[in-house]
XYZ file of C-alpha atoms in Angstrom:
763
model
C 37.120 42.963 -29.536
C 38.715 39.813 -30.899
C 38.432 36.325 -29.441
C 39.961 32.953 -30.230
C 37.884 29.798 -29.704
C 39.532 26.451 -28.958
C 37.074 23.650 -29.592
C 36.444 20.503 -31.589
C 35.277 21.552 -35.012
C 37.116 19.617 -37.712
C 36.030 16.130 -36.690
C 33.328 14.937 -39.065
C 30.806 14.582 -36.291
C 27.480 16.409 -36.477
C 27.495 17.650 -32.910
C 31.089 18.901 -33.092
C 30.602 21.086 -36.174
C 27.176 22.349 -35.178
C 28.236 23.366 -31.668
C 31.273 25.172 -33.085
C 29.098 27.037 -35.580
C 26.593 27.948 -32.843
C 29.265 29.235 -30.447
C 30.840 31.409 -33.108
C 27.469 32.833 -34.197
C 26.381 33.696 -30.647
C 29.682 35.428 -29.948
C 29.168 37.444 -33.112
C 25.735 38.623 -31.956
C 27.362 39.767 -28.698
C 29.800 41.992 -30.558
C 32.895 39.806 -30.683
C 34.927 38.971 -33.759
C 35.716 35.322 -33.116
C 38.100 32.974 -34.893
C 38.087 29.244 -34.348
C 41.736 28.407 -33.787
C 42.582 25.818 -36.410
C 44.239 23.336 -34.080
C 44.187 19.948 -35.744
C 45.277 17.079 -33.536
C 44.027 13.589 -32.732
C 41.336 13.834 -35.407
C 41.083 11.441 -38.333
C 38.355 11.959 -40.907
C 39.610 9.423 -43.422
C 36.912 7.152 -44.803
C 39.227 4.136 -44.947
C 41.731 3.698 -42.137
C 44.338 0.964 -41.617
C 42.468 -1.594 -39.483
C 43.934 -2.729 -36.155
C 41.120 -5.068 -35.100
C 38.771 -7.542 -36.759
C 35.864 -5.179 -36.150
C 37.658 -2.276 -37.841
C 38.492 -4.481 -40.814
C 34.800 -5.355 -41.180
C 33.983 -1.649 -40.936
C 36.419 -0.835 -43.725
C 34.835 -3.468 -45.962
C 31.460 -1.833 -45.354
C 32.961 1.616 -46.003
C 34.398 0.405 -49.293
C 30.971 -0.851 -50.372
C 29.390 2.508 -49.460
C 32.352 4.599 -50.566
C 30.538 6.948 -52.941
C 27.938 7.929 -50.334
C 30.572 8.301 -47.606
C 32.748 10.403 -49.906
C 29.767 12.686 -50.496
C 29.256 12.950 -46.735
C 32.932 13.837 -46.302
C 32.662 16.625 -48.859
C 29.473 17.988 -47.296
C 31.231 18.287 -43.927
C 34.101 20.144 -45.578
C 31.692 22.440 -47.425
C 29.723 23.202 -44.251
C 32.937 24.045 -42.422
C 34.056 26.435 -45.160
C 30.644 28.091 -45.357
C 29.850 28.485 -41.669
C 33.073 28.354 -39.640
C 35.592 31.202 -39.556
C 39.029 29.681 -38.922
C 42.477 31.122 -38.382
C 44.425 31.521 -41.601
C 46.970 28.988 -40.435
C 46.598 25.457 -39.105
C 48.502 24.584 -35.919
C 49.627 21.109 -34.974
C 51.099 21.552 -31.502
C 51.051 23.638 -28.337
C 54.516 24.978 -29.185
C 53.411 26.250 -32.589
C 50.514 28.076 -30.958
C 52.749 29.638 -28.313
C 55.248 30.848 -30.890
C 52.485 32.312 -33.063
C 51.649 34.988 -30.427
C 48.033 35.105 -31.580
C 46.419 38.564 -31.400
C 43.411 37.791 -29.209
C 42.014 39.800 -26.307
C 40.271 36.696 -25.024
C 40.524 32.930 -25.375
C 37.379 30.820 -25.054
C 37.450 27.107 -24.243
C 34.336 25.246 -25.292
C 32.249 23.375 -25.793
C 32.089 19.612 -26.495
C 34.304 17.117 -24.639
C 37.468 19.196 -24.919
C 38.148 18.603 -21.194
C 37.760 14.837 -21.381
C 41.221 13.426 -20.595
C 40.170 9.977 -21.775
C 40.130 10.941 -25.459
C 43.712 12.221 -25.569
C 46.929 10.159 -25.689
C 47.998 8.908 -22.264
C 44.653 9.790 -20.696
C 45.858 13.332 -19.874
C 44.386 16.730 -20.684
C 45.516 18.574 -23.803
C 46.739 21.953 -22.443
C 45.770 23.688 -25.704
C 42.101 23.415 -24.725
C 42.847 25.375 -21.551
C 44.465 28.177 -23.567
C 47.823 27.781 -21.833
C 49.699 28.845 -24.983
C 48.641 32.490 -24.581
C 48.716 35.165 -21.822
C 45.254 36.397 -22.891
C 42.352 36.297 -20.429
C 40.493 32.978 -20.540
C 36.878 31.923 -20.079
C 35.125 28.591 -20.560
C 31.747 28.047 -22.192
C 30.153 24.617 -21.702
C 33.142 22.269 -21.975
C 32.491 18.714 -20.845
C 34.670 16.221 -18.996
C 32.786 13.424 -20.737
C 32.995 11.269 -17.624
C 31.541 11.078 -14.145
C 34.939 10.615 -12.528
C 38.538 11.691 -13.039
C 41.564 10.354 -11.168
C 43.231 12.237 -8.317
C 46.366 12.719 -10.414
C 44.409 14.238 -13.292
C 42.368 16.308 -10.841
C 45.571 17.873 -9.485
C 46.595 18.727 -13.048
C 43.169 20.258 -13.678
C 43.536 22.560 -10.683
C 46.578 24.221 -12.240
C 44.845 24.698 -15.589
C 41.718 26.234 -14.067
C 43.670 28.896 -12.195
C 44.088 30.747 -15.486
C 40.337 31.286 -16.021
C 38.361 34.351 -14.991
C 35.013 32.624 -15.660
C 34.145 28.934 -15.872
C 30.971 27.277 -17.051
C 30.320 23.611 -17.866
C 27.701 21.628 -19.728
C 26.657 19.171 -16.978
C 26.055 19.272 -13.241
C 28.737 16.629 -12.799
C 31.225 18.968 -14.466
C 30.419 21.617 -11.881
C 31.209 19.115 -9.128
C 34.554 18.209 -10.742
C 35.529 21.876 -11.124
C 34.474 22.657 -7.550
C 36.425 19.772 -6.093
C 39.554 20.522 -8.120
C 39.666 24.294 -7.786
C 37.117 25.461 -5.231
C 35.468 27.592 -7.925
C 31.727 27.493 -8.575
C 31.122 26.821 -12.251
C 27.898 27.813 -13.938
C 25.946 25.060 -15.706
C 24.920 26.353 -19.119
C 23.240 25.054 -22.244
C 25.069 23.317 -25.025
C 25.739 25.993 -27.696
C 23.385 24.257 -30.136
C 20.519 25.282 -27.840
C 21.486 28.975 -27.861
C 20.243 29.351 -31.432
C 16.539 29.101 -32.209
C 14.840 26.599 -34.488
C 14.429 29.358 -37.075
C 18.159 30.062 -37.056
C 18.963 26.382 -37.517
C 16.390 26.066 -40.294
C 18.310 28.715 -42.218
C 21.372 26.440 -42.183
C 19.490 23.297 -43.214
C 19.701 21.804 -46.696
C 16.760 21.222 -48.978
C 14.399 18.453 -47.876
C 16.061 15.057 -48.434
C 13.074 12.716 -47.867
C 9.570 13.435 -49.210
C 6.581 12.884 -46.969
C 6.448 11.914 -43.301
C 8.920 9.485 -41.745
C 10.374 8.176 -38.504
C 13.976 9.351 -38.170
C 16.373 7.075 -36.307
C 19.792 8.411 -35.388
C 21.821 5.981 -33.296
C 25.518 6.498 -32.608
C 25.705 3.071 -30.964
C 23.572 -0.063 -31.051
C 19.907 0.893 -30.643
C 19.351 -1.581 -27.783
C 16.330 -0.397 -25.828
C 15.165 1.782 -28.733
C 14.374 -1.204 -30.939
C 10.854 -1.948 -29.636
C 9.958 1.763 -29.857
C 11.123 1.951 -33.477
C 9.278 -1.261 -34.303
C 6.022 -0.230 -32.622
C 6.058 3.318 -34.052
C 6.520 1.890 -37.535
C 3.648 -0.565 -36.986
C 1.220 1.939 -35.501
C 1.926 4.871 -37.842
C 2.712 3.004 -41.049
C 5.505 5.526 -41.680
C 8.829 4.554 -43.271
C 11.931 4.365 -41.088
C 14.804 6.588 -42.181
C 18.108 5.767 -40.525
C 20.730 8.493 -40.393
C 23.809 6.382 -40.040
C 26.000 6.763 -37.042
C 25.807 3.065 -36.213
C 25.821 1.039 -39.448
C 23.659 -1.894 -38.419
C 20.038 -1.522 -39.454
C 17.769 -0.477 -36.608
C 14.711 -1.811 -38.449
C 14.483 -4.447 -41.200
C 12.964 -1.943 -43.657
C 15.009 1.106 -42.659
C 16.324 3.296 -45.460
C 19.975 3.998 -44.672
C 21.352 7.527 -45.163
C 25.158 7.551 -45.422
C 25.745 10.815 -47.282
C 24.302 13.463 -44.946
C 26.477 16.363 -43.875
C 25.573 18.842 -41.096
C 23.104 20.741 -43.288
C 21.385 17.499 -44.292
C 21.385 16.410 -40.633
C 19.398 19.538 -39.792
C 16.999 18.939 -42.665
C 16.309 15.361 -41.631
C 15.385 16.430 -38.085
C 13.437 19.451 -39.276
C 11.123 17.334 -41.452
C 10.747 14.162 -39.346
C 7.405 13.101 -37.895
C 9.032 11.152 -35.028
C 12.602 10.713 -33.805
C 14.265 7.810 -32.027
C 17.872 8.500 -31.015
C 20.598 7.676 -28.518
C 22.646 10.737 -29.414
C 22.762 13.825 -27.197
C 22.651 16.137 -30.193
C 19.964 13.993 -31.749
C 17.958 14.734 -28.607
C 18.837 18.434 -28.809
C 17.581 18.856 -32.375
C 14.441 16.832 -31.677
C 13.699 19.484 -29.056
C 14.761 22.393 -31.270
C 12.375 21.309 -34.044
C 9.715 20.115 -31.555
C 9.497 16.537 -32.786
C 7.923 13.723 -30.725
C 10.985 11.750 -29.688
C 12.360 8.980 -27.534
C 15.963 8.877 -26.465
C 18.132 6.069 -25.156
C 21.026 6.555 -22.759
C 23.859 4.307 -21.662
C 23.516 1.882 -18.725
C 25.955 4.069 -16.774
C 23.695 7.094 -17.263
C 20.623 5.152 -16.174
C 22.472 3.992 -13.065
C 23.758 7.504 -12.239
C 21.435 10.013 -13.928
C 22.892 12.846 -11.891
C 26.047 12.469 -14.004
C 24.276 12.418 -17.374
C 24.109 15.401 -19.731
C 20.957 13.980 -21.332
C 19.188 13.562 -17.977
C 20.364 17.028 -16.946
C 18.961 18.673 -20.073
C 15.670 16.792 -20.206
C 15.009 17.241 -16.486
C 15.449 21.009 -16.835
C 12.969 21.082 -19.727
C 10.362 18.799 -18.147
C 11.034 16.020 -20.675
C 12.554 13.326 -18.476
C 9.809 10.865 -19.483
C 11.190 10.773 -23.037
C 14.110 8.615 -21.849
C 13.309 4.965 -22.434
C 13.927 1.945 -20.217
C 12.579 3.602 -17.039
C 9.427 3.241 -15.019
C 8.200 6.727 -15.932
C 8.797 6.597 -19.698
C 5.977 8.211 -21.681
C 3.464 6.172 -23.636
C 4.289 5.678 -27.292
C 1.888 8.319 -28.658
C 1.728 10.722 -25.714
C 1.550 14.394 -26.681
C 4.315 16.742 -25.607
C 3.577 20.126 -24.026
C 5.803 22.107 -26.375
C 4.715 25.577 -25.146
C 5.832 24.618 -21.620
C 9.093 23.170 -22.973
C 9.768 26.314 -25.004
C 9.153 28.483 -21.942
C 11.717 26.522 -19.917
C 14.163 26.512 -22.822
C 13.891 30.267 -23.232
C 14.603 30.773 -19.513
C 17.631 28.478 -19.685
C 18.793 30.249 -22.844
C 18.571 33.654 -21.117
C 20.616 32.381 -18.163
C 23.283 30.917 -20.436
C 23.576 34.094 -22.510
C 23.699 36.148 -19.290
C 26.684 34.088 -18.158
C 28.382 34.538 -21.527
C 27.820 38.310 -21.501
C 29.280 38.598 -17.994
C 32.264 36.444 -18.888
C 32.988 38.381 -22.082
C 32.814 41.674 -20.196
C 34.876 40.280 -17.289
C 32.068 41.081 -14.890
C 30.804 38.995 -11.936
C 28.161 36.408 -12.690
C 25.830 35.091 -10.039
C 24.932 31.458 -10.737
C 21.174 31.167 -11.135
C 19.571 28.494 -9.025
C 16.787 26.390 -10.428
C 13.209 27.239 -9.548
C 12.213 25.670 -6.261
C 9.996 22.640 -6.632
C 6.936 23.006 -4.432
C 6.743 19.254 -3.804
C 8.242 17.875 -0.577
C 11.830 16.653 -0.815
C 11.938 12.869 -1.149
C 14.515 10.492 -2.594
C 14.583 10.566 -6.392
C 13.511 7.557 -8.441
C 17.041 6.226 -8.743
C 17.524 6.112 -4.967
C 14.013 5.559 -3.569
C 13.773 2.100 -1.972
C 9.971 2.014 -1.852
C 10.054 1.465 1.920
C 6.814 3.511 2.299
C 7.977 5.355 5.436
C 7.028 8.709 3.880
C 3.579 7.400 3.036
C 3.031 5.994 6.524
C 4.031 9.117 8.482
C 2.064 11.678 6.443
C -0.539 13.148 8.827
C -2.765 14.222 5.928
C -2.708 10.969 3.911
C -1.274 13.040 1.074
C 1.145 10.323 -0.089
C 0.251 7.046 -1.736
C 2.451 4.309 -3.154
C 1.766 3.916 -6.875
C 3.225 1.309 -9.238
C 5.238 2.571 -12.190
C 5.682 0.921 -15.592
C 8.442 -1.329 -14.250
C 6.109 -2.669 -11.567
C 7.755 -0.913 -8.591
C 5.917 1.332 -6.136
C 6.959 4.955 -5.652
C 5.456 7.702 -3.493
C 2.994 10.015 -5.226
C 2.181 13.272 -3.423
C -1.290 14.787 -3.654
C -0.358 18.471 -3.594
C -3.928 19.495 -2.736
C -3.624 17.619 0.563
C 0.053 18.385 1.263
C 0.647 21.093 3.915
C 4.479 21.112 3.536
C 5.045 19.997 7.116
C 8.297 18.187 6.199
C 7.504 15.035 8.189
C 7.853 12.845 5.097
C 11.254 14.346 4.290
C 12.422 13.663 7.840
C 11.285 10.032 7.520
C 13.008 9.271 4.192
C 15.982 6.997 4.958
C 17.788 7.965 1.762
C 18.009 11.623 2.785
C 19.721 11.047 6.143
C 23.043 9.438 7.044
C 22.896 6.303 9.190
C 24.641 5.898 12.507
C 27.909 3.986 12.201
C 27.819 0.772 14.233
C 30.638 -1.454 15.466
C 31.418 -4.387 13.204
C 29.080 -7.344 13.786
C 29.868 -10.765 15.220
C 29.656 -13.396 12.472
C 28.446 -16.978 12.875
C 27.599 -20.110 10.967
C 24.281 -21.236 12.471
C 21.620 -23.865 11.965
C 18.345 -24.877 13.555
C 18.393 -28.114 15.591
C 14.902 -29.035 14.373
C 15.490 -30.921 11.098
C 11.906 -30.405 9.898
C 12.105 -26.626 10.257
C 15.525 -26.625 8.633
C 14.236 -28.634 5.680
C 11.489 -26.078 5.021
C 13.879 -23.125 5.312
C 16.064 -21.674 2.582
C 19.320 -22.199 4.479
C 19.843 -23.115 8.124
C 16.491 -22.164 9.682
C 17.961 -19.479 11.977
C 15.013 -17.160 11.319
C 12.556 -19.710 12.699
C 14.505 -19.989 15.958
C 14.405 -16.204 16.340
C 10.693 -16.084 15.462
C 9.907 -18.869 17.966
C 11.701 -16.914 20.677
C 9.556 -13.817 20.040
C 6.284 -15.762 19.810
C 7.039 -17.618 23.059
C 7.487 -14.184 24.638
C 3.899 -13.324 23.617
C 5.095 -11.314 20.656
C 4.256 -11.080 16.967
C 6.392 -11.661 13.890
C 6.136 -9.606 10.688
C 7.570 -11.086 7.505
C 6.891 -11.563 3.804
C 4.382 -14.189 2.593
C 2.784 -15.054 -0.742
C -1.000 -14.970 -0.906
C -3.275 -17.169 -3.048
C -2.550 -15.072 -6.147
C 1.206 -15.215 -5.442
C 1.310 -11.530 -4.472
C 4.025 -10.953 -1.869
C 3.192 -8.776 1.100
C 4.262 -8.497 4.721
C 1.881 -10.101 7.183
C 1.673 -10.466 10.978
C 2.134 -13.935 12.436
C 0.892 -14.613 15.997
C 1.233 -18.433 16.147
C 4.079 -20.850 15.520
C 1.762 -22.928 13.336
C 1.649 -20.059 10.830
C 5.387 -19.418 10.617
C 5.747 -21.697 7.597
C 4.310 -18.884 5.484
C 7.258 -16.630 6.352
C 9.999 -19.212 5.841
C 12.092 -19.366 2.709
C 13.491 -16.795 0.304
C 11.086 -14.871 -1.910
C 12.764 -13.195 -4.841
C 10.436 -10.227 -5.290
C 9.881 -6.944 -3.445
C 7.156 -7.258 -0.831
C 4.147 -5.002 -0.380
C 4.306 -2.949 2.856
C 0.942 -1.208 2.555
C -0.251 -0.469 6.095
C 2.433 -2.703 7.656
C 4.440 -0.040 9.492
C 1.239 1.256 11.062
C 0.368 -2.289 12.210
C 3.863 -2.737 13.681
C 3.503 0.516 15.605
C 0.141 -0.588 16.997
C 1.500 -3.964 18.122
C 4.504 -2.317 19.792
C 2.127 -0.661 22.245
C 1.474 -4.007 23.937
C 3.971 -6.666 22.861
C 7.367 -7.672 21.541
C 7.631 -7.379 17.739
C 10.052 -9.074 15.351
C 10.243 -7.458 11.915
C 12.107 -9.262 9.130
C 12.766 -7.714 5.735
C 15.331 -6.218 3.411
C 17.771 -3.722 4.990
C 15.993 -0.771 3.397
C 12.656 -1.956 4.801
C 14.135 -2.305 8.278
C 15.689 1.160 8.095
C 12.428 2.557 6.738
C 10.581 1.121 9.732
C 12.983 2.812 12.156
C 12.572 6.136 10.335
C 8.789 5.735 10.421
C 8.822 5.007 14.155
C 11.246 7.837 14.826
C 13.662 5.614 16.741
C 14.359 2.084 17.985
C 11.753 0.927 20.558
C 13.117 -1.478 23.185
C 10.517 -4.128 22.390
C 11.303 -4.166 18.656
C 13.721 -6.728 17.230
C 14.713 -6.512 13.592
C 16.299 -8.919 11.175
C 17.582 -7.730 7.803
C 18.521 -10.008 4.925
C 21.632 -10.303 2.792
C 20.007 -8.966 -0.328
C 21.159 -9.041 -3.949
C 18.326 -6.660 -4.800
C 14.550 -6.797 -5.054
C 12.934 -7.893 -8.341
C 9.913 -6.104 -9.738
C 6.550 -7.205 -8.272
C 4.984 -6.362 -11.629
C 7.360 -8.642 -13.520
C 6.868 -11.434 -10.959
C 3.087 -11.325 -11.146
C 3.185 -11.326 -14.955
C 5.515 -14.310 -14.700
C 2.949 -16.065 -12.491
C 0.200 -15.500 -15.064
C 2.593 -16.620 -17.829
C 3.369 -19.880 -15.968
C -0.324 -20.510 -15.318
C -1.203 -19.912 -18.964
C 1.586 -22.178 -20.170
C 0.543 -25.014 -17.825
C -3.216 -24.408 -18.059
C -3.486 -24.503 -14.241
C -3.505 -21.990 -11.400
C -0.525 -21.776 -9.087
C -1.330 -22.707 -5.531
C 2.143 -22.321 -4.014
C 5.689 -21.428 -5.022
C 9.040 -22.117 -3.403
C 11.931 -20.186 -4.864
C 14.611 -22.215 -3.093
C 13.456 -25.776 -2.489
C 15.972 -28.307 -1.131
C 14.716 -31.307 -3.077
C 18.307 -31.861 -4.238
C 19.992 -30.243 -1.256
C 20.878 -26.744 -0.178
C 23.457 -26.022 -2.882
C 21.243 -27.036 -5.806
C 18.118 -25.074 -4.976
C 15.011 -25.724 -7.037
C 12.186 -23.456 -8.098
C 9.110 -25.503 -7.239
C 5.579 -24.703 -8.404
C 2.515 -26.452 -6.952
C -0.722 -26.210 -8.976
C -4.340 -26.299 -7.923
C -4.777 -29.856 -9.235
C -1.953 -31.117 -7.022
C 0.680 -31.423 -9.775
C 4.175 -30.145 -9.120
C 6.935 -28.722 -11.313
C 10.441 -28.461 -9.929
C 13.629 -27.394 -11.709
C 17.000 -25.986 -10.645
C 16.353 -22.303 -9.966
C 18.863 -20.945 -12.459
C 17.562 -23.172 -15.224
C 14.161 -21.514 -15.007
C 13.331 -18.340 -16.888
C 12.691 -16.331 -13.732
C 15.755 -17.687 -11.950
C 18.045 -16.900 -14.880
C 16.797 -13.319 -15.057
C 17.087 -12.899 -11.287
C 20.621 -14.256 -11.347
C 21.533 -11.650 -13.957
C 19.925 -8.888 -11.831
C 17.858 -8.007 -14.881
C 14.789 -6.462 -13.280
C 15.850 -5.214 -9.863
C 14.678 -1.919 -8.406
C 16.848 0.981 -9.682
C 18.208 1.785 -6.205
C 19.541 -1.762 -5.777
C 22.428 -1.156 -8.157
C 23.943 1.407 -5.787
C 22.470 0.176 -2.513
C 23.878 1.982 0.561
C 23.055 -1.057 2.719
C 25.429 -3.352 0.817
C 28.013 -3.032 3.563
C 28.741 -4.319 7.059
C 26.985 -1.377 8.727
C 23.653 -3.180 8.928
C 20.410 -1.570 10.174
C 18.926 -4.709 11.790
C 19.734 -6.334 15.112
C 20.462 -9.452 13.056
C 21.433 -10.109 9.465
C 20.578 -13.430 7.843
C 21.731 -15.068 4.627
C 23.188 -18.250 3.198
C 26.665 -19.281 4.294
C 28.153 -19.529 0.831
C 31.838 -20.101 0.221
C 32.374 -23.075 2.507
C 35.113 -25.472 1.473
C 33.956 -28.980 0.587
C 35.345 -30.452 3.812
C 33.935 -27.800 6.162
C 30.967 -28.761 8.318
C 30.453 -31.827 6.095
C 27.475 -33.102 8.057
C 25.625 -29.797 7.670
C 26.273 -28.511 4.154
C 23.665 -30.604 2.374
C 20.986 -29.513 4.856
C 21.776 -25.785 4.669
C 23.661 -23.380 6.918
C 22.725 -19.810 7.802
C 25.110 -16.902 7.829
C 24.105 -14.941 10.912
C 25.441 -11.502 11.836
C 24.737 -10.136 15.312
C 24.814 -6.369 14.862
C 23.658 -4.855 18.184
C 23.822 -5.473 21.924
C 20.070 -6.106 21.862
C 20.625 -8.757 19.211
C 23.503 -10.267 21.193
C 21.311 -10.652 24.274
C 18.669 -12.540 22.274
C 21.216 -14.592 20.329
C 22.616 -16.070 23.525
C 19.177 -17.541 24.277
C 18.395 -19.057 20.874
C 18.464 -22.876 20.499
C 20.811 -22.748 17.513
C 23.914 -24.706 16.719
C 26.564 -22.123 15.983
C 30.171 -21.629 15.100
C 32.135 -18.341 14.815
C 33.011 -17.488 11.240
C 35.501 -15.187 9.553
C 34.084 -11.842 8.423
C 36.411 -11.826 5.411
C 35.160 -15.243 4.319
C 31.556 -14.186 4.914
C 32.051 -11.266 2.528
C 33.854 -13.447 -0.003
C 30.893 -15.843 -0.069
C 28.294 -13.047 0.047
C 29.685 -10.091 -1.946
C 26.551 -8.036 -1.290
C 27.867 -7.553 2.263
C 30.524 -5.303 0.746
C 29.139 -3.778 -2.442
C 25.930 -3.618 -4.512
C 25.444 -5.680 -7.631
C 26.257 -4.000 -10.948
C 23.443 -2.926 -13.230
C 23.355 -5.201 -16.297
C 23.668 -3.396 -19.645
C 20.498 -5.009 -20.964
C 18.203 -3.797 -18.143
C 16.905 -0.811 -20.117
C 16.285 -2.984 -23.172
C 14.352 -5.443 -21.019
C 12.054 -2.779 -19.588
C 11.661 -1.049 -22.959
C 10.425 -4.358 -24.383
C 8.367 -4.998 -21.223
C 6.553 -1.680 -21.795
C 5.583 -2.432 -25.397
C 5.712 -6.140 -26.224
C 3.709 -9.197 -25.095
C 5.230 -10.693 -21.963
C 5.776 -14.076 -23.610
C 7.874 -12.383 -26.276
C 9.906 -10.493 -23.658
C 10.612 -13.680 -21.695
C 11.664 -15.553 -24.807
C 14.014 -12.734 -25.811
C 15.681 -12.102 -22.451
C 15.188 -15.095 -20.155
C 15.123 -18.279 -22.237
C 17.864 -20.854 -21.859
C 20.507 -20.556 -24.589
C 20.752 -23.299 -27.251
C 22.363 -26.569 -26.149
C 25.687 -25.884 -27.942
C 25.985 -22.557 -26.112
C 25.184 -24.252 -22.791
C 27.855 -26.870 -23.484
C 30.407 -24.203 -24.390
C 29.536 -22.360 -21.199
C 30.503 -25.413 -19.173
C 33.720 -26.078 -21.095
C 35.147 -22.570 -21.553
C 37.053 -20.857 -18.764
C 35.851 -17.417 -17.547
C 38.869 -15.819 -19.235
C 38.036 -17.460 -22.572
C 34.408 -16.349 -22.274
C 35.511 -12.754 -21.662
C 37.818 -12.760 -24.695
C 35.065 -14.246 -26.865
C 32.586 -11.561 -25.791
C 35.123 -8.819 -26.552
C 35.801 -10.301 -29.969
C 32.105 -10.474 -30.805
C 31.624 -6.826 -29.834
C 34.269 -5.604 -32.261
């Protein structure tokens, strides 16, 4: 039987040629004579190209300086293609040429690589050639990728028509399966990249002679190393091994790196085969680290870290039990941790069998039943990207089988003791992230402020929380809120007297510790009115823990940008104390020494001295403002909307015009949302000055009422450095104020000019 394969093969990219070679070889072992259809379009392998941007011009200058090595690389790609790829005798340049050729194939195979990524073709539309539309032959797909988490509705409609011609469809990532299912209703199998269908021994047979004598650290970065840099630096320091850089990106990843510009695919294989360690941000770099069983660390894009369910690297490493090899996360492995290669090989062999089983069924035009992953025996809880750390699962466990344990980013996550767990499912039922919330009517929105000027002065904004807390305490109740202790550790405490409320006032920009708090709330609810104040996820977690909304519970959630790492905060405290040579006695994140709109970070030391600076001119404030070390779930927070869990929502009333409420702005004004009828009843009795406010303007001034904050690109790099470098060095690198000329330019340049300058510098 004869098959034609449409794929990327001619582009001088290691992954493209190696996946094409692997696909063709596997088809041969399954009894098919396979040609790669020599369709050459939108591919430019020239070493020197006419530059269209300043960055490309600089690249061409570099290419000219390295021309001999790059020419050798070019020839090695051509030689590998001739030696290991069987192409059609003719090259085709268009869909029409292919249709007119009437190619003699019983079967057309689409795959793999990003042949179904519309974004890489002119006009952002699919190339119909890669769906085999030029031929009436039966069509199957093996591991094509859409290369993106999302495609537009228009392109999705186009995809539906193309997929109707396939008898069998498989994709490389779980996200691809979702796209296929939504567009066509078909269930696509998720299979391995073709490079993983061959064994390490088979790849070794295609490798060149050893290029580098002795042991070395191989670095293969197809973009800036970013978060990989501290891992490369520390590995080089601790092992004393030389750094060999296989050049995708041309900037040195280490000052002493030896740059390799002339490697073709065979040399690529040799470099991985003989490396002692690998650091890479390439998918195929990760693949061949696994194939040759090399200790490795891999970096992924910020988008992949934010949405790992859409990432091919996360998908692969999760299936092989290697997720801790991704850097910039709280569960990243230690630098010299051993890898359990026998366990990895066992999982890889199982995945390989499933992928080959799909391919055999597709080639024979037989049904294929998608294999489901092995069931995890652990209880179902929110994954690390979505877990809020609310501790509801920990609190409800009847066997004390769950504890909250800090990860390497300083955030607490549930850890299940499987020897104690009886699989009762109570923790799963309590997890807020696994259950949709009830849709509430839109809230009533107010500008509000406390009539007591002293309370208002000590509050972050208008002092509305204190009025609500006073109401509950006067009713014989208790108030739970976040307070800093003597070591500046933030935890929720119970407050029974008005005299102690000062500890709960004011914003605290760090996630609070809820250990044992939900249990204490439940106990108090047996006899008295309780007010609980916290982030929206904490409020929702409390309701899930309690199993409902008791009548004598009042809740207040906060307009929240996201919660910073407790670990980072407490290291910052020790850093401040070391720098000043004194212990911190108290901290105010938002002090009104210069008024509400110019909040100061104020530190009081044990000898009575005080430091106070505008919040966003401090190292911690600058990093918080950039959302640099927020909890992973904060970047796609489901509570960043007007469907609030609390009876009340409190925040600052930002966005007021200069002439609005002129007598109140300097003192601070609260944004107050009344979300429930219970809240409305209490609100009518509070001694607050108030004024109705537009919901649209409230959202404009507080964007987190409508959408979560975006994850900054440098977050992974921050936490990679945080894991390996002294904290002082991390702070200096990521949080220090820029030089005075840069600060001056920042004040003078318009936002548009800043954006253009950043784009220019990236080129």
